[in-house]
Amino acid sequence: MQLLPGPVRRFAAWCAVILLASGVVYVAIRLCVEFRTAVTPALLALLGTALLRPLYRRMVKAHVQRSLAAGLTCVAVVAVVGGAVYIVVAALIDSGDQIVSSLRRAARDLADHFGAAGTSLDDVASNARELLGRFGGTAASGVITGVSVVGEMLAMAVLALLLVFFFLRDSDRAVGTVRAIVPPGAADTVEAMARRAFGAVEGFMRGTTLIALIDATCITVGLLVLRVPGAVGLGALVFVGAYIPYLGAFLSGAVAVLVALADRGFVIALWALGVVLAVQVLEGHVLQPMIQSRTVQMHPAIVLLALTAGASVAGILGMLLAVPLTAAAFGIVHELQGRYTTAEASTGPPRPPSSGPSSGAEAS
């Protein structure tokens, strides 16, 4: 190695560090995928704890016993999530037939204007039963698989809810647990990193929830004014999609515009598109800087890369978890940078030896 120049040795050292870190990350991801039934509820519980911790702390400050406060918080979560699911399902049931008939009318209009292309769309809509009958066996196997997936998701949801209860109730012991399992010399650094990471996730979840609520309310009001069918359900879809930055807002807004186009025509669809774009501009230029100014700020390119990586690992669930986990990683990096910079500033460059006493001795 001594035969190589210094820059080459440094480059080789950095390559070794990068390869080692990449290997560790890859093994960690593979282990998480392998044990996803346990890892996914734990991660979801951490996100839920970060979102619900302010409510829990207010209850504790109001002299509510910790277990009771955690239980009431979990009950509130079940009520809110169940209410949201009920609103979405009820809206889809009430307006589903109307949306389907609107799509059939749109297909006929395409047939009148564009001939064969529109006719083929109408034929596909008219012959749906024949297609389902032809592929009935495949559909039945798919239903069985879907039932098993739904059962697994329900089990993970129940486990995540129980973990939220324990995380909230025993949150005061978290610092002691972290300090007990790490070496004494690194306890302060690890505690600071954990606090910074959890603070980043907490800020992201609270800010995203508030922004999602504002977006969903504005778009729902706009769609109600435009008399678009299923406006409440579409607003709920916008709320859920807001937890997937950029991509979720695009998809939920596109669904709202397509429903408006199918039922209300081209002009109303343009108005719906204007409402969606206005809300997105409000979010990007006003809400994001104001609400999430104290959390970890990430470049949109990094967010998109995190979403892509999360989707490749765990699909939609990976997309939901990718951005808050990336925010936690950025919080840790910023904490280490701050500590490293402070240590360098306190140490400072080596001072040259003072020549005062020797000069005086020489003078004497």
PDB file of N, CA and C in Angstrom, residues 66-157:
ATOM      1  N   ARG A  66     -51.252   7.164  33.213  1.00  0.00           N
ATOM      2  CA  ARG A  66     -50.562   6.908  31.953  1.00  0.00           C
ATOM      3  C   ARG A  66     -51.233   5.813  31.122  1.00  0.00           C
ATOM      4  N   SER A  67     -51.566   4.709  31.741  1.00  0.00           N
ATOM      5  CA  SER A  67     -52.204   3.623  30.993  1.00  0.00           C
ATOM      6  C   SER A  67     -53.554   4.055  30.437  1.00  0.00           C
ATOM      7  N   LEU A  68     -54.319   4.795  31.245  1.00  0.00           N
ATOM      8  CA  LEU A  68     -55.614   5.278  30.775  1.00  0.00           C
ATOM      9  C   LEU A  68     -55.452   6.277  29.638  1.00  0.00           C
ATOM     10  N   ALA A  69     -54.456   7.166  29.755  1.00  0.00           N
ATOM     11  CA  ALA A  69     -54.214   8.137  28.687  1.00  0.00           C
ATOM     12  C   ALA A  69     -53.808   7.447  27.385  1.00  0.00           C
ATOM     13  N   ALA A  70     -52.935   6.452  27.485  1.00  0.00           N
ATOM     14  CA  ALA A  70     -52.543   5.713  26.283  1.00  0.00           C
ATOM     15  C   ALA A  70     -53.727   4.972  25.685  1.00  0.00           C
ATOM     16  N   GLY A  71     -54.570   4.357  26.548  1.00  0.00           N
ATOM     17  CA  GLY A  71     -55.744   3.653  26.047  1.00  0.00           C
ATOM     18  C   GLY A  71     -56.728   4.582  25.374  1.00  0.00           C
ATOM     19  N   LEU A  72     -56.978   5.764  25.963  1.00  0.00           N
ATOM     20  CA  LEU A  72     -57.883   6.728  25.343  1.00  0.00           C
ATOM     21  C   LEU A  72     -57.331   7.228  24.014  1.00  0.00           C
ATOM     22  N   THR A  73     -56.019   7.402  23.922  1.00  0.00           N
ATOM     23  CA  THR A  73     -55.421   7.826  22.660  1.00  0.00           C
ATOM     24  C   THR A  73     -55.619   6.773  21.578  1.00  0.00           C
ATOM     25  N   CYS A  74     -55.428   5.507  21.929  1.00  0.00           N
ATOM     26  CA  CYS A  74     -55.636   4.431  20.950  1.00  0.00           C
ATOM     27  C   CYS A  74     -57.102   4.338  20.531  1.00  0.00           C
ATOM     28  N   VAL A  75     -58.014   4.550  21.480  1.00  0.00           N
ATOM     29  CA  VAL A  75     -59.437   4.551  21.137  1.00  0.00           C
ATOM     30  C   VAL A  75     -59.757   5.687  20.176  1.00  0.00           C
ATOM     31  N   ALA A  76     -59.146   6.846  20.413  1.00  0.00           N
ATOM     32  CA  ALA A  76     -59.352   7.972  19.496  1.00  0.00           C
ATOM     33  C   ALA A  76     -58.837   7.646  18.105  1.00  0.00           C
ATOM     34  N   VAL A  77     -57.701   6.940  18.028  1.00  0.00           N
ATOM     35  CA  VAL A  77     -57.168   6.548  16.720  1.00  0.00           C
ATOM     36  C   VAL A  77     -58.136   5.614  16.001  1.00  0.00           C
ATOM     37  N   VAL A  78     -58.644   4.625  16.733  1.00  0.00           N
ATOM     38  CA  VAL A  78     -59.588   3.688  16.114  1.00  0.00           C
ATOM     39  C   VAL A  78     -60.834   4.423  15.632  1.00  0.00           C
ATOM     40  N   ALA A  79     -61.314   5.377  16.429  1.00  0.00           N
ATOM     41  CA  ALA A  79     -62.511   6.120  16.035  1.00  0.00           C
ATOM     42  C   ALA A  79     -62.262   6.962  14.791  1.00  0.00           C
ATOM     43  N   VAL A  80     -61.113   7.640  14.736  1.00  0.00           N
ATOM     44  CA  VAL A  80     -60.820   8.494  13.581  1.00  0.00           C
ATOM     45  C   VAL A  80     -60.604   7.665  12.325  1.00  0.00           C
ATOM     46  N   VAL A  81     -59.792   6.614  12.438  1.00  0.00           N
ATOM     47  CA  VAL A  81     -59.518   5.778  11.265  1.00  0.00           C
ATOM     48  C   VAL A  81     -60.783   5.060  10.807  1.00  0.00           C
ATOM     49  N   GLY A  82     -61.551   4.531  11.772  1.00  0.00           N
ATOM     50  CA  GLY A  82     -62.799   3.873  11.398  1.00  0.00           C
ATOM     51  C   GLY A  82     -63.783   4.829  10.762  1.00  0.00           C
ATOM     52  N   GLY A  83     -63.853   6.048  11.281  1.00  0.00           N
ATOM     53  CA  GLY A  83     -64.726   7.046  10.663  1.00  0.00           C
ATOM     54  C   GLY A  83     -64.303   7.406   9.255  1.00  0.00           C
ATOM     55  N   ALA A  84     -62.986   7.531   9.045  1.00  0.00           N
ATOM     56  CA  ALA A  84     -62.500   7.837   7.705  1.00  0.00           C
ATOM     57  C   ALA A  84     -62.811   6.711   6.719  1.00  0.00           C
ATOM     58  N   VAL A  85     -62.600   5.460   7.172  1.00  0.00           N
ATOM     59  CA  VAL A  85     -62.915   4.316   6.301  1.00  0.00           C
ATOM     60  C   VAL A  85     -64.411   4.272   6.001  1.00  0.00           C
ATOM     61  N   TYR A  86     -65.238   4.542   7.001  1.00  0.00           N
ATOM     62  CA  TYR A  86     -66.686   4.537   6.781  1.00  0.00           C
ATOM     63  C   TYR A  86     -67.088   5.617   5.777  1.00  0.00           C
ATOM     64  N   ILE A  87     -66.498   6.797   5.903  1.00  0.00           N
ATOM     65  CA  ILE A  87     -66.831   7.885   4.977  1.00  0.00           C
ATOM     66  C   ILE A  87     -66.459   7.501   3.546  1.00  0.00           C
ATOM     67  N   VAL A  88     -65.250   6.936   3.380  1.00  0.00           N
ATOM     68  CA  VAL A  88     -64.811   6.558   2.040  1.00  0.00           C
ATOM     69  C   VAL A  88     -65.717   5.477   1.452  1.00  0.00           C
ATOM     70  N   VAL A  89     -65.976   4.422   2.237  1.00  0.00           N
ATOM     71  CA  VAL A  89     -66.805   3.317   1.725  1.00  0.00           C
ATOM     72  C   VAL A  89     -68.223   3.786   1.438  1.00  0.00           C
ATOM     73  N   ALA A  90     -68.798   4.581   2.353  1.00  0.00           N
ATOM     74  CA  ALA A  90     -70.158   5.074   2.134  1.00  0.00           C
ATOM     75  C   ALA A  90     -70.238   5.969   0.903  1.00  0.00           C
ATOM     76  N   ALA A  91     -69.217   6.824   0.724  1.00  0.00           N
ATOM     77  CA  ALA A  91     -69.225   7.695  -0.448  1.00  0.00           C
ATOM     78  C   ALA A  91     -69.110   6.893  -1.735  1.00  0.00           C
ATOM     79  N   LEU A  92     -68.259   5.854  -1.718  1.00  0.00           N
ATOM     80  CA  LEU A  92     -68.118   5.025  -2.917  1.00  0.00           C
ATOM     81  C   LEU A  92     -69.389   4.229  -3.195  1.00  0.00           C
ATOM     82  N   ILE A  93     -70.046   3.729  -2.155  1.00  0.00           N
ATOM     83  CA  ILE A  93     -71.287   2.984  -2.358  1.00  0.00           C
ATOM     84  C   ILE A  93     -72.397   3.893  -2.888  1.00  0.00           C
ATOM     85  N   ASP A  94     -72.489   5.097  -2.320  1.00  0.00           N
ATOM     86  CA  ASP A  94     -73.553   6.008  -2.736  1.00  0.00           C
ATOM     87  C   ASP A  94     -73.370   6.503  -4.164  1.00  0.00           C
ATOM     88  N   SER A  95     -72.111   6.743  -4.550  1.00  0.00           N
ATOM     89  CA  SER A  95     -71.861   7.347  -5.865  1.00  0.00           C
ATOM     90  C   SER A  95     -71.233   6.380  -6.858  1.00  0.00           C
ATOM     91  N   GLY A  96     -71.038   5.107  -6.461  1.00  0.00           N
ATOM     92  CA  GLY A  96     -70.378   4.172  -7.374  1.00  0.00           C
ATOM     93  C   GLY A  96     -71.152   3.962  -8.651  1.00  0.00           C
ATOM     94  N   ASP A  97     -72.476   3.715  -8.529  1.00  0.00           N
ATOM     95  CA  ASP A  97     -73.283   3.500  -9.728  1.00  0.00           C
ATOM     96  C   ASP A  97     -73.297   4.741 -10.615  1.00  0.00           C
ATOM     97  N   GLN A  98     -73.354   5.905  -9.994  1.00  0.00           N
ATOM     98  CA  GLN A  98     -73.366   7.134 -10.775  1.00  0.00           C
ATOM     99  C   GLN A  98     -72.047   7.330 -11.518  1.00  0.00           C
ATOM    100  N   ILE A  99     -70.921   6.999 -10.856  1.00  0.00           N
ATOM    101  CA  ILE A  99     -69.627   7.132 -11.515  1.00  0.00           C
ATOM    102  C   ILE A  99     -69.511   6.159 -12.683  1.00  0.00           C
ATOM    103  N   VAL A 100     -69.977   4.909 -12.478  1.00  0.00           N
ATOM    104  CA  VAL A 100     -69.907   3.916 -13.552  1.00  0.00           C
ATOM    105  C   VAL A 100     -70.758   4.339 -14.735  1.00  0.00           C
ATOM    106  N   SER A 101     -71.981   4.826 -14.458  1.00  0.00           N
ATOM    107  CA  SER A 101     -72.828   5.283 -15.560  1.00  0.00           C
ATOM    108  C   SER A 101     -72.227   6.493 -16.268  1.00  0.00           C
ATOM    109  N   SER A 102     -71.534   7.345 -15.490  1.00  0.00           N
ATOM    110  CA  SER A 102     -70.869   8.491 -16.115  1.00  0.00           C
ATOM    111  C   SER A 102     -69.737   8.034 -17.027  1.00  0.00           C
ATOM    112  N   LEU A 103     -69.000   7.027 -16.597  1.00  0.00           N
ATOM    113  CA  LEU A 103     -67.941   6.494 -17.453  1.00  0.00           C
ATOM    114  C   LEU A 103     -68.518   5.870 -18.725  1.00  0.00           C
ATOM    115  N   ARG A 104     -69.675   5.208 -18.628  1.00  0.00           N
ATOM    116  CA  ARG A 104     -70.302   4.630 -19.816  1.00  0.00           C
ATOM    117  C   ARG A 104     -70.758   5.733 -20.771  1.00  0.00           C
ATOM    118  N   ARG A 105     -71.304   6.817 -20.221  1.00  0.00           N
ATOM    119  CA  ARG A 105     -71.691   7.937 -21.085  1.00  0.00           C
ATOM    120  C   ARG A 105     -70.470   8.554 -21.745  1.00  0.00           C
ATOM    121  N   ALA A 106     -69.367   8.650 -20.983  1.00  0.00           N
ATOM    122  CA  ALA A 106     -68.142   9.181 -21.584  1.00  0.00           C
ATOM    123  C   ALA A 106     -67.650   8.281 -22.707  1.00  0.00           C
ATOM    124  N   ALA A 107     -67.783   6.947 -22.530  1.00  0.00           N
ATOM    125  CA  ALA A 107     -67.377   6.019 -23.590  1.00  0.00           C
ATOM    126  C   ALA A 107     -68.245   6.189 -24.825  1.00  0.00           C
ATOM    127  N   ARG A 108     -69.550   6.402 -24.639  1.00  0.00           N
ATOM    128  CA  ARG A 108     -70.417   6.607 -25.791  1.00  0.00           C
ATOM    129  C   ARG A 108     -70.080   7.916 -26.508  1.00  0.00           C
ATOM    130  N   ASP A 109     -69.754   8.953 -25.725  1.00  0.00           N
ATOM    131  CA  ASP A 109     -69.361  10.208 -26.359  1.00  0.00           C
ATOM    132  C   ASP A 109     -68.089  10.029 -27.176  1.00  0.00           C
ATOM    133  N   LEU A 110     -67.150   9.247 -26.639  1.00  0.00           N
ATOM    134  CA  LEU A 110     -65.937   8.961 -27.405  1.00  0.00           C
ATOM    135  C   LEU A 110     -66.273   8.180 -28.672  1.00  0.00           C
ATOM    136  N   ALA A 111     -67.244   7.283 -28.566  1.00  0.00           N
ATOM    137  CA  ALA A 111     -67.645   6.521 -29.748  1.00  0.00           C
ATOM    138  C   ALA A 111     -68.246   7.437 -30.807  1.00  0.00           C
ATOM    139  N   ASP A 112     -69.032   8.438 -30.367  1.00  0.00           N
ATOM    140  CA  ASP A 112     -69.630   9.355 -31.333  1.00  0.00           C
ATOM    141  C   ASP A 112     -68.587  10.235 -32.010  1.00  0.00           C
ATOM    142  N   HIS A 113     -67.540  10.608 -31.240  1.00  0.00           N
ATOM    143  CA  HIS A 113     -66.563  11.546 -31.790  1.00  0.00           C
ATOM    144  C   HIS A 113     -65.396  10.860 -32.477  1.00  0.00           C
ATOM    145  N   PHE A 114     -64.989   9.701 -31.949  1.00  0.00           N
ATOM    146  CA  PHE A 114     -63.766   9.075 -32.459  1.00  0.00           C
ATOM    147  C   PHE A 114     -64.008   7.710 -33.097  1.00  0.00           C
ATOM    148  N   GLY A 115     -65.240   7.268 -33.157  1.00  0.00           N
ATOM    149  CA  GLY A 115     -65.536   6.048 -33.891  1.00  0.00           C
ATOM    150  C   GLY A 115     -65.083   4.805 -33.170  1.00  0.00           C
ATOM    151  N   ALA A 116     -64.197   4.028 -33.797  1.00  0.00           N
ATOM    152  CA  ALA A 116     -63.850   2.686 -33.321  1.00  0.00           C
ATOM    153  C   ALA A 116     -63.224   2.699 -31.948  1.00  0.00           C
ATOM    154  N   ALA A 117     -62.379   3.704 -31.660  1.00  0.00           N
ATOM    155  CA  ALA A 117     -61.710   3.723 -30.357  1.00  0.00           C
ATOM    156  C   ALA A 117     -62.724   3.840 -29.231  1.00  0.00           C
ATOM    157  N   GLY A 118     -63.672   4.756 -29.389  1.00  0.00           N
ATOM    158  CA  GLY A 118     -64.697   4.897 -28.367  1.00  0.00           C
ATOM    159  C   GLY A 118     -65.597   3.687 -28.289  1.00  0.00           C
ATOM    160  N   THR A 119     -65.919   3.082 -29.461  1.00  0.00           N
ATOM    161  CA  THR A 119     -66.757   1.894 -29.455  1.00  0.00           C
ATOM    162  C   THR A 119     -66.105   0.757 -28.693  1.00  0.00           C
ATOM    163  N   SER A 120     -64.802   0.604 -28.841  1.00  0.00           N
ATOM    164  CA  SER A 120     -64.107  -0.461 -28.118  1.00  0.00           C
ATOM    165  C   SER A 120     -64.174  -0.252 -26.623  1.00  0.00           C
ATOM    166  N   LEU A 121     -64.080   1.000 -26.171  1.00  0.00           N
ATOM    167  CA  LEU A 121     -64.211   1.270 -24.746  1.00  0.00           C
ATOM    168  C   LEU A 121     -65.605   0.910 -24.249  1.00  0.00           C
ATOM    169  N   ASP A 122     -66.620   1.257 -25.040  1.00  0.00           N
ATOM    170  CA  ASP A 122     -67.969   0.932 -24.645  1.00  0.00           C
ATOM    171  C   ASP A 122     -68.192  -0.577 -24.642  1.00  0.00           C
ATOM    172  N   ASP A 123     -67.590  -1.282 -25.607  1.00  0.00           N
ATOM    173  CA  ASP A 123     -67.719  -2.732 -25.637  1.00  0.00           C
ATOM    174  C   ASP A 123     -67.079  -3.376 -24.415  1.00  0.00           C
ATOM    175  N   VAL A 124     -65.936  -2.844 -24.007  1.00  0.00           N
ATOM    176  CA  VAL A 124     -65.297  -3.392 -22.808  1.00  0.00           C
ATOM    177  C   VAL A 124     -66.193  -3.205 -21.585  1.00  0.00           C
ATOM    178  N   ALA A 125     -66.817  -2.037 -21.477  1.00  0.00           N
ATOM    179  CA  ALA A 125     -67.718  -1.796 -20.347  1.00  0.00           C
ATOM    180  C   ALA A 125     -68.956  -2.683 -20.416  1.00  0.00           C
ATOM    181  N   SER A 126     -69.459  -2.921 -21.631  1.00  0.00           N
ATOM    182  CA  SER A 126     -70.676  -3.714 -21.768  1.00  0.00           C
ATOM    183  C   SER A 126     -70.427  -5.195 -21.540  1.00  0.00           C
ATOM    184  N   ASN A 127     -69.240  -5.693 -21.884  1.00  0.00           N
ATOM    185  CA  ASN A 127     -68.938  -7.123 -21.804  1.00  0.00           C
ATOM    186  C   ASN A 127     -68.127  -7.483 -20.571  1.00  0.00           C
ATOM    187  N   ALA A 128     -68.273  -6.712 -19.496  1.00  0.00           N
ATOM    188  CA  ALA A 128     -67.492  -6.984 -18.288  1.00  0.00           C
ATOM    189  C   ALA A 128     -67.856  -8.330 -17.679  1.00  0.00           C
ATOM    190  N   ARG A 129     -69.155  -8.683 -17.717  1.00  0.00           N
ATOM    191  CA  ARG A 129     -69.563  -9.973 -17.145  1.00  0.00           C
ATOM    192  C   ARG A 129     -68.942 -11.138 -17.902  1.00  0.00           C
ATOM    193  N   GLU A 130     -68.901 -11.013 -19.238  1.00  0.00           N
ATOM    194  CA  GLU A 130     -68.301 -12.090 -20.022  1.00  0.00           C
ATOM    195  C   GLU A 130     -66.832 -12.273 -19.697  1.00  0.00           C
ATOM    196  N   LEU A 131     -66.126 -11.150 -19.536  1.00  0.00           N
ATOM    197  CA  LEU A 131     -64.709 -11.233 -19.193  1.00  0.00           C
ATOM    198  C   LEU A 131     -64.515 -11.872 -17.822  1.00  0.00           C
ATOM    199  N   LEU A 132     -65.360 -11.492 -16.855  1.00  0.00           N
ATOM    200  CA  LEU A 132     -65.237 -12.066 -15.515  1.00  0.00           C
ATOM    201  C   LEU A 132     -65.562 -13.558 -15.528  1.00  0.00           C
ATOM    202  N   GLY A 133     -66.569 -13.943 -16.322  1.00  0.00           N
ATOM    203  CA  GLY A 133     -66.890 -15.358 -16.413  1.00  0.00           C
ATOM    204  C   GLY A 133     -65.787 -16.169 -17.059  1.00  0.00           C
ATOM    205  N   ARG A 134     -65.130 -15.576 -18.053  1.00  0.00           N
ATOM    206  CA  ARG A 134     -64.066 -16.299 -18.748  1.00  0.00           C
ATOM    207  C   ARG A 134     -62.874 -16.543 -17.841  1.00  0.00           C
ATOM    208  N   PHE A 135     -62.592 -15.573 -16.992  1.00  0.00           N
ATOM    209  CA  PHE A 135     -61.438 -15.700 -16.097  1.00  0.00           C
ATOM    210  C   PHE A 135     -61.893 -15.923 -14.657  1.00  0.00           C
ATOM    211  N   GLY A 136     -62.966 -16.674 -14.504  1.00  0.00           N
ATOM    212  CA  GLY A 136     -63.518 -16.879 -13.169  1.00  0.00           C
ATOM    213  C   GLY A 136     -62.585 -17.631 -12.246  1.00  0.00           C
ATOM    214  N   GLY A 137     -61.901 -18.677 -12.778  1.00  0.00           N
ATOM    215  CA  GLY A 137     -60.990 -19.450 -11.938  1.00  0.00           C
ATOM    216  C   GLY A 137     -59.849 -18.609 -11.403  1.00  0.00           C
ATOM    217  N   THR A 138     -59.263 -17.810 -12.281  1.00  0.00           N
ATOM    218  CA  THR A 138     -58.182 -16.922 -11.849  1.00  0.00           C
ATOM    219  C   THR A 138     -58.682 -15.915 -10.824  1.00  0.00           C
ATOM    220  N   ALA A 139     -59.890 -15.397 -11.058  1.00  0.00           N
ATOM    221  CA  ALA A 139     -60.449 -14.424 -10.111  1.00  0.00           C
ATOM    222  C   ALA A 139     -60.680 -15.067  -8.747  1.00  0.00           C
ATOM    223  N   ALA A 140     -61.169 -16.342  -8.769  1.00  0.00           N
ATOM    224  CA  ALA A 140     -61.412 -17.010  -7.482  1.00  0.00           C
ATOM    225  C   ALA A 140     -60.128 -17.207  -6.697  1.00  0.00           C
ATOM    226  N   SER A 141     -59.069 -17.652  -7.384  1.00  0.00           N
ATOM    227  CA  SER A 141     -57.777 -17.801  -6.694  1.00  0.00           C
ATOM    228  C   SER A 141     -57.258 -16.464  -6.207  1.00  0.00           C
ATOM    229  N   GLY A 142     -57.497 -15.430  -7.018  1.00  0.00           N
ATOM    230  CA  GLY A 142     -57.075 -14.095  -6.579  1.00  0.00           C
ATOM    231  C   GLY A 142     -57.829 -13.631  -5.358  1.00  0.00           C
ATOM    232  N   VAL A 143     -59.127 -13.979  -5.296  1.00  0.00           N
ATOM    233  CA  VAL A 143     -59.916 -13.606  -4.120  1.00  0.00           C
ATOM    234  C   VAL A 143     -59.396 -14.301  -2.866  1.00  0.00           C
ATOM    235  N   ILE A 144     -59.049 -15.589  -3.011  1.00  0.00           N
ATOM    236  CA  ILE A 144     -58.511 -16.326  -1.864  1.00  0.00           C
ATOM    237  C   ILE A 144     -57.208 -15.694  -1.380  1.00  0.00           C
ATOM    238  N   THR A 145     -56.344 -15.378  -2.354  1.00  0.00           N
ATOM    239  CA  THR A 145     -55.094 -14.706  -1.983  1.00  0.00           C
ATOM    240  C   THR A 145     -55.363 -13.355  -1.334  1.00  0.00           C
ATOM    241  N   GLY A 146     -56.340 -12.637  -1.887  1.00  0.00           N
ATOM    242  CA  GLY A 146     -56.669 -11.330  -1.320  1.00  0.00           C
ATOM    243  C   GLY A 146     -57.197 -11.432   0.097  1.00  0.00           C
ATOM    244  N   VAL A 147     -57.985 -12.464   0.374  1.00  0.00           N
ATOM    245  CA  VAL A 147     -58.504 -12.654   1.731  1.00  0.00           C
ATOM    246  C   VAL A 147     -57.368 -12.900   2.713  1.00  0.00           C
ATOM    247  N   SER A 148     -56.389 -13.726   2.299  1.00  0.00           N
ATOM    248  CA  SER A 148     -55.248 -13.977   3.184  1.00  0.00           C
ATOM    249  C   SER A 148     -54.434 -12.707   3.415  1.00  0.00           C
ATOM    250  N   VAL A 149     -54.284 -11.894   2.370  1.00  0.00           N
ATOM    251  CA  VAL A 149     -53.547 -10.637   2.519  1.00  0.00           C
ATOM    252  C   VAL A 149     -54.286  -9.690   3.454  1.00  0.00           C
ATOM    253  N   VAL A 150     -55.618  -9.627   3.297  1.00  0.00           N
ATOM    254  CA  VAL A 150     -56.409  -8.766   4.179  1.00  0.00           C
ATOM    255  C   VAL A 150     -56.304  -9.233   5.631  1.00  0.00           C
ATOM    256  N   GLY A 151     -56.327 -10.559   5.839  1.00  0.00           N
ATOM    257  CA  GLY A 151     -56.158 -11.068   7.198  1.00  0.00           C
ATOM    258  C   GLY A 151     -54.814 -10.701   7.795  1.00  0.00           C
ATOM    259  N   GLU A 152     -53.756 -10.805   6.989  1.00  0.00           N
ATOM    260  CA  GLU A 152     -52.428 -10.428   7.474  1.00  0.00           C
ATOM    261  C   GLU A 152     -52.363  -8.944   7.791  1.00  0.00           C
ATOM    262  N   MET A 153     -52.992  -8.111   6.948  1.00  0.00           N
ATOM    263  CA  MET A 153     -52.979  -6.674   7.197  1.00  0.00           C
ATOM    264  C   MET A 153     -53.745  -6.329   8.468  1.00  0.00           C
ATOM    265  N   LEU A 154     -54.868  -6.992   8.699  1.00  0.00           N
ATOM    266  CA  LEU A 154     -55.620  -6.738   9.927  1.00  0.00           C
ATOM    267  C   LEU A 154     -54.814  -7.147  11.160  1.00  0.00           C
ATOM    268  N   ALA A 155     -54.115  -8.279  11.073  1.00  0.00           N
ATOM    269  CA  ALA A 155     -53.286  -8.709  12.209  1.00  0.00           C
ATOM    270  C   ALA A 155     -52.176  -7.697  12.477  1.00  0.00           C
ATOM    271  N   MET A 156     -51.541  -7.209  11.417  1.00  0.00           N
ATOM    272  CA  MET A 156     -50.481  -6.215  11.596  1.00  0.00           C
ATOM    273  C   MET A 156     -51.042  -4.910  12.141  1.00  0.00           C
ATOM    274  N   ALA A 157     -52.256  -4.537  11.732  1.00  0.00           N
ATOM    275  CA  ALA A 157     -52.867  -3.310  12.248  1.00  0.00           C
ATOM    276  C   ALA A 157     -53.156  -3.428  13.741  1.00  0.00           C
TER     277      ALA A 157
END
